[in-house]
Coordinates of C-alpha atoms and ligand atoms in Angstrom, one line a residue:
X697 CA 36.0 -2.2 -5.8
X698 CA 37.1 -2.4 -9.4
X699 CA 40.7 -3.6 -9.6
X700 CA 41.5 -0.8 -12.2
X701 CA 41.4 1.8 -9.4
X702 CA 45.1 1.7 -9.1
X703 CA 45.5 4.8 -11.2
X704 CA 45.1 8.1 -9.5
X705 CA 42.8 10.6 -10.9
X706 CA 45.6 13.0 -11.8
X707 CA 47.5 10.3 -13.7
X708 CA 44.4 9.3 -15.5
X709 CA 43.3 12.7 -16.7
X710 CA 46.8 14.0 -17.5
X711 CA 47.2 11.3 -20.2
X712 CA 46.1 13.0 -23.3
X713 CA 46.0 9.9 -25.4
X714 CA 43.5 8.4 -23.1
X715 CA 40.0 8.8 -24.7
X716 CA 37.0 9.6 -22.4
X717 CA 35.8 6.0 -22.9
X718 CA 39.2 4.6 -21.8
X719 CA 39.1 7.0 -18.8
X720 CA 35.8 5.7 -17.7
X721 CA 37.2 2.2 -17.5
X722 CA 38.9 3.3 -14.3
X723 CA 35.9 4.5 -12.3
X724 CA 33.7 2.3 -10.1
X725 CA 30.9 0.3 -11.6
X726 CA 30.1 -2.1 -8.7
X727 CA 27.4 -1.6 -6.2
X728 CA 28.3 0.3 -3.0
X729 CA 27.0 -1.5 0.0
X730 CA 28.0 -1.1 3.7
X731 CA 31.1 0.9 2.8
X732 CA 32.5 -1.4 0.1
X733 CA 32.2 -1.8 -3.6
X734 CA 30.7 -5.2 -4.3
X735 CA 29.3 -7.3 -7.1
X736 CA 25.6 -8.1 -7.3
X737 CA 24.9 -11.4 -5.5
X738 CA 23.8 -12.9 -8.9
X739 CA 27.0 -11.6 -10.5
X740 CA 24.8 -10.0 -13.2
X741 CA 25.9 -6.8 -15.0
X742 CA 24.3 -4.5 -17.4
X743 CA 25.7 -2.5 -20.3
X744 CA 26.3 1.1 -19.8
X745 CA 26.2 2.7 -23.3
X746 CA 27.3 6.2 -24.1
X747 CA 24.7 8.2 -26.0
X748 CA 27.6 10.4 -27.2
X749 CA 28.8 7.7 -29.6
X750 CA 26.8 4.6 -28.9
X751 CA 29.9 2.9 -27.5
X752 CA 29.7 0.5 -24.5
X753 CA 31.4 2.3 -21.6
X754 CA 31.5 -0.5 -19.1
X755 CA 29.3 -3.1 -17.4
X756 CA 27.7 -2.1 -14.2
X757 CA 26.6 -4.4 -11.3
X758 CA 22.9 -5.2 -11.7
X759 CA 21.4 -5.3 -8.3
X760 CA 18.4 -7.4 -7.5
X761 CA 16.1 -7.7 -4.5
X762 CA 18.8 -9.5 -2.5
X763 CA 21.3 -6.7 -3.0
X764 CA 18.7 -4.1 -2.1
X765 CA 18.0 -6.0 1.0
X766 CA 21.7 -6.1 1.9
X767 CA 21.9 -2.4 1.3
X768 CA 18.8 -1.6 3.4
X769 CA 20.0 -3.8 6.2
X770 CA 23.4 -2.1 6.2
X771 CA 21.7 1.3 6.3
X772 CA 19.5 0.1 9.1
X773 CA 22.5 -1.1 11.1
X774 CA 24.3 2.2 10.6
X775 CA 21.2 4.1 11.7
X776 CA 20.6 1.9 14.8
X777 CA 24.3 2.1 15.6
X778 CA 23.9 5.8 16.0
X779 CA 27.4 6.9 14.8
X780 CA 25.9 9.2 12.3
X781 CA 22.5 10.2 13.6
X782 CA 23.8 10.8 17.1
X783 CA 26.9 12.7 16.0
X784 CA 27.2 16.3 17.1
X785 CA 25.7 18.4 14.3
X786 CA 29.0 20.2 14.0
X787 CA 30.7 16.8 13.3
X788 CA 28.2 15.9 10.6
X789 CA 28.7 19.3 9.1
X790 CA 32.5 18.9 9.0
X791 CA 32.2 15.6 7.1
X792 CA 29.7 16.8 4.6
X793 CA 31.8 19.9 4.0
X794 CA 34.8 17.7 3.3
X795 CA 32.7 15.7 0.8
X796 CA 31.6 18.8 -0.9
X797 CA 35.3 19.9 -1.3
X798 CA 36.1 16.5 -2.8
X799 CA 33.2 16.8 -5.3
X800 CA 34.3 20.2 -6.4
X801 CA 37.9 19.1 -6.8
X802 CA 36.6 16.1 -8.9
X803 CA 34.8 18.2 -11.4
X804 CA 36.9 16.9 -14.3
X805 CA 36.1 13.3 -13.6
X806 CA 32.5 13.7 -12.5
X807 CA 31.8 16.1 -15.4
X808 CA 33.2 13.6 -17.9
X809 CA 31.3 10.7 -16.4
X810 CA 28.0 12.7 -16.6
X811 CA 28.6 13.7 -20.2
X812 CA 29.7 10.2 -21.4
X813 CA 27.0 8.4 -19.4
X814 CA 24.0 10.6 -20.3
X815 CA 25.0 12.9 -23.2
X816 CA 24.7 16.3 -21.7
X817 CA 27.2 18.9 -22.9
X818 CA 30.4 19.0 -20.8
X819 CA 30.0 22.6 -19.8
X820 CA 26.5 21.9 -18.3
X821 CA 27.9 18.7 -16.7
X822 CA 30.6 20.5 -15.0
X823 CA 28.1 23.1 -13.8
X824 CA 26.0 20.3 -12.4
X825 CA 28.9 19.0 -10.4
X826 CA 29.6 22.4 -8.9
X827 CA 25.9 22.8 -8.2
X828 CA 25.8 19.4 -6.4
X829 CA 28.7 20.5 -4.2
X830 CA 26.9 23.7 -3.5
X831 CA 23.7 21.9 -2.5
X832 CA 25.7 19.6 -0.1
X833 CA 27.3 22.7 1.5
X834 CA 23.9 24.4 1.8
X835 CA 22.5 21.6 3.9
X836 CA 25.7 21.0 5.8
X837 CA 25.6 24.6 6.8
X838 CA 22.0 24.3 7.9
X839 CA 22.5 21.4 10.2
X840 CA 23.1 23.3 13.4
X841 CA 20.6 26.1 12.7
X842 CA 17.4 24.1 13.0
X843 CA 15.8 24.4 16.3
X844 CA 13.0 22.5 18.1
X845 CA 10.1 24.1 19.8
X846 CA 8.7 24.4 23.3
X847 CA 4.9 24.0 23.4
X848 CA 2.7 26.8 24.9
X849 CA 1.3 24.5 27.6
X850 CA 0.5 25.5 31.3
X851 CA 3.0 25.9 34.2
X852 CA 2.7 22.2 35.2
X853 CA 4.4 20.9 32.1
X854 CA 7.3 21.4 29.8
X855 CA 6.4 20.2 26.3
X856 CA 8.9 19.7 23.6
X857 CA 8.7 19.3 19.8
X858 CA 11.9 17.9 18.5
X859 CA 12.8 16.8 15.0
X860 CA 14.3 13.3 14.6
X861 CA 15.6 11.6 11.5
X862 CA 13.3 9.1 9.8
X863 CA 15.8 6.1 9.6
X864 CA 16.4 4.5 6.2
X865 CA 15.6 6.7 3.2
X866 CA 15.4 5.2 -0.3
X867 CA 16.3 7.6 -3.0
X868 CA 15.1 6.7 -6.5
X869 CA 16.1 9.1 -9.3
X870 CA 16.0 9.7 -13.1
X871 CA 18.9 10.2 -15.5
X872 CA 18.5 13.8 -16.6
X873 CA 20.4 15.4 -13.8
X874 CA 22.2 12.3 -12.5
X875 CA 24.2 14.1 -9.7
X876 CA 22.1 17.2 -8.9
X877 CA 18.7 15.5 -8.5
X878 CA 20.0 12.8 -6.1
X879 CA 21.9 15.5 -4.2
X880 CA 18.7 17.5 -3.6
X881 CA 17.6 14.5 -1.6
X882 CA 20.9 13.0 -0.3
X883 CA 22.1 16.3 1.2
X884 CA 19.1 17.0 3.5
X885 CA 18.7 13.3 4.3
X886 CA 22.3 12.9 5.4
X887 CA 22.4 16.3 7.1
X888 CA 19.5 15.3 9.3
X889 CA 21.1 12.0 10.4
X890 CA 19.4 9.4 8.1
X891 CA 21.0 6.5 6.4
X892 CA 20.4 6.3 2.6
X893 CA 20.1 3.8 -0.2
X894 CA 20.3 5.4 -3.6
X895 CA 18.9 3.7 -6.7
X896 CA 20.3 5.6 -9.7
X897 CA 18.6 5.4 -13.1
X898 CA 19.9 2.5 -15.1
X899 CA 20.9 4.9 -17.9
X900 CA 23.2 7.0 -15.8
X901 CA 24.7 5.2 -12.7
X902 CA 28.3 6.2 -13.0
X903 CA 28.6 9.6 -11.3
X904 CA 26.8 8.4 -8.1
X905 CA 29.1 5.5 -7.9
X906 CA 32.0 7.9 -8.2
X907 CA 30.4 10.0 -5.4
X908 CA 30.3 6.9 -3.2
X909 CA 34.0 6.5 -3.9
X910 CA 34.7 10.0 -2.8
X911 CA 32.6 9.4 0.3
X912 CA 35.1 6.7 1.3
X913 CA 37.7 9.4 1.7
X914 CA 35.7 11.3 4.4
X915 CA 34.6 9.9 7.7
X916 CA 31.1 9.0 6.8
X917 CA 30.3 5.9 8.9
X918 CA 30.0 2.6 7.1
X919 CA 26.5 1.9 5.8
X920 CA 25.2 5.4 6.0
X921 CA 25.5 5.8 2.2
X922 CA 24.7 2.8 -0.2
X923 CA 24.2 2.8 -3.9
X924 CA 22.4 0.0 -5.7
X925 CA 22.5 0.3 -9.5
X926 CA 20.0 -1.8 -11.4
X927 CA 16.7 -1.7 -13.2
X928 CA 13.6 0.1 -11.9
X929 CA 11.3 -2.9 -12.2
X930 CA 13.6 -5.0 -10.0
X931 CA 15.9 -2.8 -7.8
X932 CA 13.6 0.2 -7.6
X933 CA 10.6 -1.9 -6.9
X934 CA 12.4 -3.9 -4.2
X935 CA 13.4 -0.7 -2.5
X936 CA 9.8 0.6 -2.7
X937 CA 8.4 -2.6 -1.2
X938 CA 11.1 -3.0 1.5
X939 CA 9.6 -3.2 5.0
X940 CA 12.7 -1.6 6.5
X941 CA 12.7 1.5 4.3
X942 CA 11.1 4.4 6.2
X943 CA 10.7 6.8 3.2
X944 CA 11.1 6.9 -0.5
X945 CA 12.2 10.2 -2.0
X946 CA 11.4 9.8 -5.7
X947 CA 12.0 11.9 -8.8
X948 CA 10.9 10.5 -12.1
X949 CA 7.9 10.0 -14.3
X950 CA 4.3 10.4 -13.0
X951 CA 3.6 6.8 -14.1
X952 CA 6.4 5.4 -11.9
X953 CA 5.6 7.8 -9.1
X954 CA 2.1 6.3 -8.9
X955 CA 3.7 2.9 -8.6
X956 CA 5.7 4.0 -5.5
X957 CA 2.4 4.9 -3.8
X958 CA 1.1 1.4 -4.4
X959 CA 4.4 -0.1 -3.1
X960 CA 4.0 1.9 0.1
X961 CA 0.4 0.7 0.5
X962 CA 1.4 -2.9 -0.1
X963 CA 4.3 -2.8 2.4
X964 CA 4.8 -0.6 5.5
X965 CA 3.1 2.7 4.6
X966 CA 6.4 4.3 4.2
X967 CA 6.4 8.0 3.4
X968 CA 6.6 8.7 -0.3
X969 CA 7.8 12.1 -1.7
X970 CA 7.2 12.5 -5.4
X971 CA 8.7 14.9 -7.9
X972 CA 7.3 13.9 -11.3
X973 CA 6.8 15.1 -14.8
X974 CA 5.6 18.3 -16.4
X975 CA 4.2 20.0 -19.5
X976 CA 5.0 23.5 -18.5
X977 CA 3.7 26.6 -20.4
X978 CA 5.6 29.8 -21.1
X979 CA 2.8 32.4 -21.8
X980 CA 3.8 35.5 -23.7
X981 CA 1.1 38.2 -23.4
X982 CA 0.8 41.0 -26.0
X983 CA 2.5 43.5 -23.6
X984 CA 5.7 41.4 -23.2
X985 CA 8.4 43.8 -22.0
X986 CA 11.2 42.2 -24.0
X987 CA 10.1 39.9 -26.8
X988 CA 13.6 38.9 -27.7
X989 CA 14.4 37.8 -24.1
X990 CA 11.0 36.0 -23.8
X991 CA 11.8 33.9 -26.9
X992 CA 15.4 33.3 -25.9
X993 CA 14.6 32.1 -22.4
X994 CA 11.6 29.9 -23.6
X995 CA 13.9 28.4 -26.2
X996 CA 16.6 27.7 -23.6
X997 CA 13.9 26.3 -21.4
X998 CA 13.0 23.6 -23.9
X999 CA 16.3 23.0 -25.7
X1000 CA 18.7 22.9 -22.7
X1001 CA 19.6 19.4 -21.6
X1002 CA 18.1 18.3 -25.0
X1003 CA 14.6 19.0 -23.5
X1004 CA 15.2 16.3 -20.9
X1005 CA 14.1 18.5 -18.1
X1006 CA 11.1 18.1 -15.9
X1007 CA 10.3 21.8 -16.0
X1008 CA 11.1 22.2 -19.7
X1009 CA 9.0 25.0 -21.3
X1010 CA 7.5 22.5 -23.6
X1011 CA 4.4 24.6 -24.4
X1012 CA 4.7 28.1 -25.8
X1013 CA 1.4 30.1 -25.6
X1014 CA 1.6 33.3 -27.5
X1015 CA -0.8 36.2 -28.1
X1016 CA -2.0 36.1 -31.7
X1017 CA -0.9 39.7 -32.3
X1018 CA 2.8 38.9 -31.8
X1019 CA 2.8 35.3 -33.0
X1020 CA 4.7 35.9 -36.2
X1021 CA 7.4 38.0 -34.6
X1022 CA 7.8 35.3 -31.9
X1023 CA 8.1 32.5 -34.5
X1024 CA 10.7 34.4 -36.5
X1025 CA 12.9 34.8 -33.5
X1026 CA 12.2 31.2 -32.4
X1027 CA 13.7 30.0 -35.7
X1028 CA 16.8 32.1 -35.1
X1029 CA 17.1 30.6 -31.6
X1030 CA 16.7 27.1 -32.9
X1031 CA 19.6 27.8 -35.3
X1032 CA 21.8 28.4 -32.2
X1033 CA 20.8 25.2 -30.6
X1034 CA 22.0 22.7 -33.2
X1035 CA 23.3 19.4 -31.7
X1036 CA 27.1 19.2 -31.3
X1037 CA 29.8 17.1 -29.7
X1038 CA 28.9 16.9 -26.0
X1039 CA 32.6 16.9 -25.1
X1040 CA 33.2 20.2 -26.8
X1041 CA 33.0 23.1 -24.3
X1042 CA 30.9 25.3 -26.7
X1043 CA 28.2 22.7 -27.4
X1044 CA 24.8 23.7 -26.1
X1045 CA 22.6 20.8 -27.2
X1046 CA 24.0 17.3 -26.6
X1047 CA 22.6 13.8 -27.0
X1048 CA 19.4 12.1 -25.8
X1049 CA 20.1 9.7 -23.0
X1050 CA 19.8 6.6 -25.1
X1051 CA 18.5 5.2 -28.3
X1052 CA 15.1 4.4 -26.8
X1053 CA 14.5 7.9 -25.6
X1054 CA 15.6 9.2 -29.0
X1055 CA 13.2 6.9 -30.8
X1056 CA 10.4 7.9 -28.4
X1057 CA 11.0 11.6 -29.2
X1058 CA 11.1 10.9 -32.9
X1059 CA 7.9 9.0 -32.6
X1060 CA 6.2 12.0 -30.9
X1061 CA 7.5 14.2 -33.8
X1062 CA 5.9 11.9 -36.3
X1063 CA 2.7 11.9 -34.2
X1064 CA 2.6 15.7 -34.2
X1065 CA 2.6 15.8 -38.0
X1066 CA 0.0 13.1 -38.1
X1067 CA -2.2 15.0 -35.6
X1068 CA -2.1 18.0 -38.0
X1069 CA 0.4 20.3 -36.3
X1070 CA 2.8 22.1 -38.6
X1071 CA 6.5 21.1 -38.3
X1072 CA 8.1 24.6 -38.3
X1073 CA 11.6 23.7 -37.4
X1074 CA 13.8 20.6 -37.1
X1075 CA 12.2 17.3 -36.5
X1076 CA 15.0 14.9 -37.5
X1077 CA 17.7 12.8 -36.0
X1078 CA 21.1 14.5 -36.1
X1079 CA 24.8 13.4 -36.1
X1080 CA 23.9 9.9 -36.9
X1081 CA 27.4 9.3 -38.3
X1082 CA 28.7 9.5 -34.7
X1083 CA 26.8 6.5 -33.6
X1084 CA 25.2 8.7 -30.9
X1085 CA 21.6 9.6 -30.3
X1086 CA 20.8 13.2 -31.3
X1087 CA 17.6 15.1 -32.2
X1088 CA 17.3 18.5 -33.8
X1089 CA 15.6 21.3 -31.9
X1090 CA 12.1 21.0 -33.1
X1091 CA 9.2 23.5 -33.1
X1092 CA 5.5 22.7 -33.9
X1093 CA 3.1 25.5 -34.7
X1094 CA -0.7 25.3 -35.2
X1095 CA -0.9 23.0 -32.1
X1096 CA -4.4 22.3 -30.8
X1097 CA -4.9 21.8 -27.0
X1098 CA -6.3 18.3 -27.7
X1099 CA -3.3 17.0 -29.5
X1100 CA -1.1 14.5 -27.7
X1101 CA 2.0 16.6 -28.4
X1102 CA 0.3 19.4 -26.4
X1103 CA -0.7 17.1 -23.5
X1104 CA 2.0 14.5 -23.0
X1105 CA 5.5 14.9 -21.7
X1106 CA 7.8 14.2 -24.6
X1107 CA 11.1 14.8 -22.7
X1108 CA 13.0 15.9 -25.7
X1109 CA 13.8 19.2 -27.6
X1110 CA 10.3 19.6 -28.9
X1111 CA 8.2 22.8 -28.5
X1112 CA 4.5 23.0 -29.1
X1113 CA 3.3 26.5 -30.0
X1114 CA -0.3 27.5 -29.4
X1115 CA -1.8 31.0 -29.8
X1116 CA -4.6 32.8 -27.9
X1117 CA -6.6 35.9 -28.2
X1118 CA -7.4 36.9 -24.5
X1119 CA -5.8 36.6 -21.1
X1120 CA -8.6 34.4 -19.9
X1121 CA -8.1 32.0 -22.8
X1122 CA -4.3 32.0 -22.1
X1123 CA -4.8 31.1 -18.4
X1124 CA -7.3 28.4 -19.3
X1125 CA -4.9 26.9 -21.8
X1126 CA -2.0 27.1 -19.4
X1127 CA -3.9 25.1 -16.7
X1128 CA -5.3 22.7 -19.2
X1129 CA -2.9 19.9 -18.3
X1130 CA -2.6 17.0 -15.8
X1131 CA 0.7 18.5 -14.7
X1132 CA 1.6 21.5 -12.6
X1133 CA 5.3 21.8 -12.2
X1134 CA 6.3 25.2 -13.7
X1135 CA 4.7 28.0 -15.7
X1136 CA 5.9 31.4 -16.9
X1137 CA 4.1 34.6 -17.8
X1138 CA 5.7 37.5 -19.7
X1139 CA 4.0 40.9 -19.3
X1140 CA 4.7 44.5 -18.5
X1141 CA 1.7 44.9 -16.3
X1142 CA 2.3 44.1 -12.6
X1143 CA -1.4 43.5 -12.1
X1144 CA -1.7 41.0 -14.9
X1145 CA 1.5 39.3 -13.6
X1146 CA 0.0 38.8 -10.1
X1147 CA -3.4 37.8 -11.5
X1148 CA -1.8 35.2 -13.7
X1149 CA 0.6 33.9 -11.0
X1150 CA -2.4 33.4 -8.7
X1151 CA -4.4 31.7 -11.4
X1152 CA -1.7 29.2 -12.4
X1153 CA -2.0 25.7 -11.0
X1154 CA 1.7 25.3 -10.7
X1155 CA 4.3 24.7 -8.0
X1156 CA 6.6 27.3 -9.6
X1157 CA 5.7 30.5 -11.4
X1158 CA 8.2 32.6 -13.3
X1159 CA 7.4 36.2 -14.2
X1160 CA 9.5 37.6 -17.1
X1161 CA 12.0 34.8 -16.8
X1162 CA 12.2 31.1 -17.2
X1163 CA 13.8 28.4 -15.1
X1164 CA 15.2 30.6 -12.4
X1165 CA 15.7 29.4 -8.9
X1166 CA 18.0 29.2 -5.9
X1167 CA 19.0 26.7 -3.3
X1168 CA 17.0 28.8 -0.8
X1169 CA 13.7 28.3 -2.8
X1170 CA 11.6 25.2 -2.9
X1171 CA 11.0 23.3 -6.2
X1172 CA 8.1 21.0 -6.8
X1173 CA 4.8 20.5 -8.4
X1174 CA 1.0 20.7 -8.2
X1175 CA -1.3 18.0 -9.5
X1176 CA 0.3 15.0 -11.2
X1177 CA 3.7 16.6 -11.1
X1178 CA 3.8 15.3 -7.5
X1179 CA 3.3 17.2 -4.3
X1180 CA 6.8 17.0 -2.9
X1181 CA 9.2 19.9 -2.6
X1182 CA 13.0 19.7 -2.9
X1183 CA 15.4 22.5 -1.9
X1184 CA 15.3 25.3 0.6
X1185 CA 15.5 24.7 4.4
X1186 CA 12.0 23.2 4.2
X1187 CA 13.5 20.1 2.6
X1188 CA 15.0 19.3 6.0
X1189 CA 11.4 18.6 7.1
X1190 CA 11.1 15.9 4.4
X1191 CA 13.7 13.8 6.2
X1192 CA 12.7 14.3 9.8
X1193 CA 9.6 13.6 11.9
X1194 CA 8.3 15.6 14.9
X1195 CA 8.4 14.0 18.3
X1196 CA 6.3 15.5 21.1
X1197 CA 7.7 15.0 24.6
X1198 CA 5.3 15.9 27.5
X1199 CA 7.2 16.4 30.8
X1200 CA 4.9 16.8 33.8
X1201 CA 6.5 19.0 36.4
X1202 CA 5.9 17.4 39.8
X1203 CA 5.3 19.5 42.9
Ligands
LIG555 P1 11.3 6.9 -14.7 O1 10.1 7.2 -13.9 O2 11.2 6.0 -15.8 O3 12.5 6.4 -13.8 C1 12.9 7.1 -12.6 C2 13.5 6.1 -11.6 O4 12.5 5.1 -11.3 C3 14.7 5.3 -12.2 O5 15.6 5.1 -11.2 C4 14.0 4.0 -12.6 O6 14.9 2.9 -12.6 C5 13.0 3.8 -11.5 N1 11.9 3.0 -12.0 C6 11.4 2.8 -13.2 N2 10.4 1.9 -13.2 C7 10.2 1.5 -12.0 C8 9.3 0.6 -11.3 N3 8.4 -0.1 -12.0 N4 9.4 0.4 -10.0 C9 10.3 1.1 -9.3 N5 11.2 2.0 -9.8 C10 11.2 2.2 -11.1 O7 11.8 8.4 -15.2 P2 13.1 8.7 -16.2 O8 12.6 8.3 -17.5 O9 14.3 8.2 -15.6 O10 13.1 10.3 -16.0 C11 12.3 11.1 -16.7 C12 11.2 11.6 -15.8 O11 11.6 12.2 -14.6 C13 10.3 12.7 -16.5 O12 9.0 12.4 -16.3 C14 10.7 13.9 -15.7 O13 9.8 14.9 -15.8 C15 10.9 13.4 -14.4 N6 11.7 14.4 -13.6 C16 11.1 15.1 -12.6 C17 11.8 16.1 -11.8 C18 11.2 16.9 -10.8 O14 11.9 17.5 -10.0 N7 9.9 17.0 -10.8 C19 13.2 16.2 -12.1 C20 13.8 15.4 -13.1 C21 13.1 14.5 -13.8

């Protein structure tokens, strides 16, 4: 564990002179393996740079294959030992509830870590922390409400279908929701008795390491939770190829999701659950019930989290008869989403996660103009004087379905607007993508709404809203957005397997 951990959280945060960067020096940055914070075997560390200001926050342990192996073996030992998987469901529930309490009480620290590490506005970061605590509670609460089944076999047998944990689950996650997305997987995996090894994104490892530190304060048995910060091509790959990992729960790009399928094939046929990218359309039909609301929610859907959202409404399809009204309001909306200081509570649009991502987004903006789309709003780097990585909310009009800005996931605050003249054309355009994560339709006609919802090749459909959901509802994609589903009680099935037991009843 880092030696600086002598300060308590209260002391640290009550010192007004201490800048957020200085505060971060006190939180863990080592790997968490077998219940202890440790260096990588190689001693290597990588820079953790804040996108808020471009400053180096700290140097984090850079795990390699050997560290991943140590973590997986610790997780396997913990699983085989049975202290967690064989614990009474009520016992697991009590411990996970206690952890959820600690997460909630730690909202100042975790929120600041998220903002400083990946650039999201502090208000959103704090909400993410509270959401993560809520997710953990949801699955803790569900533990003792999942029943097995008795088979409908004849009188000479009693047949049972019981759900058992998988064993060691590897969790590989992106940086855009660095606490929430891992929690969507961690919570059901732990609730069902598995041991886990989390590989956070190299851009945002700090909040999960802090979570591990909180886990030390509850009675989670040693080795049940492990965290291996490091690079995807090394630590992520080692986890994907490890023979003792029973399942990989992955969220990230489609490209890397495909790699995990090959890792599974090249190793032990481990299960792979994929939640990948998107290019989600928001379709505004001519009979939109509230045009103002449709534009506002579509704008929020692409500008929130600086567009670094898998289900961002990155394509706006609008009926040609209302196009001009929509564009006018879109410009007003963009005005309200100007980038600001992520640590200020009123800021809505923060930083891109790092310089590379900012440059990638700016490259796409330049490409859009070269492809012949019209840059209607924004399009530039912002707040350069801060040293941080910010991009203006950007809107392209006159976008053609064949353009790369209409087809590829940009993962930034960039909206591509296309218009259509008929419902059929709109549906065709909405589905004209390799992805299928989310889609929205705005209409006053209940028949059209149902027709559209049925026709959309998308794991999530919003009608007259955008980006709504609930812990009780599944989230995931069709097509190359990956076939997995997070959330809802169904996610418990992701981390269990069914055992059939046939008991012959002897005379
Ligand atoms: P990414 O695919 O580059 O990285 C995701 C994780 O995979 C990281 O931990 C990374 O270190 C690891 N990784 C990278 N290369 C690897 C390799 N060769 N082998 C093994 N592991 C590797 O994604 P990102 O840039 O961090 O995140 C953005 C992507 O995540 C977007 O495509 C976004 O749509 C997607 N996403 C999807 C959802 C969803 O629920 N569907 C949610 C959030 C983000």
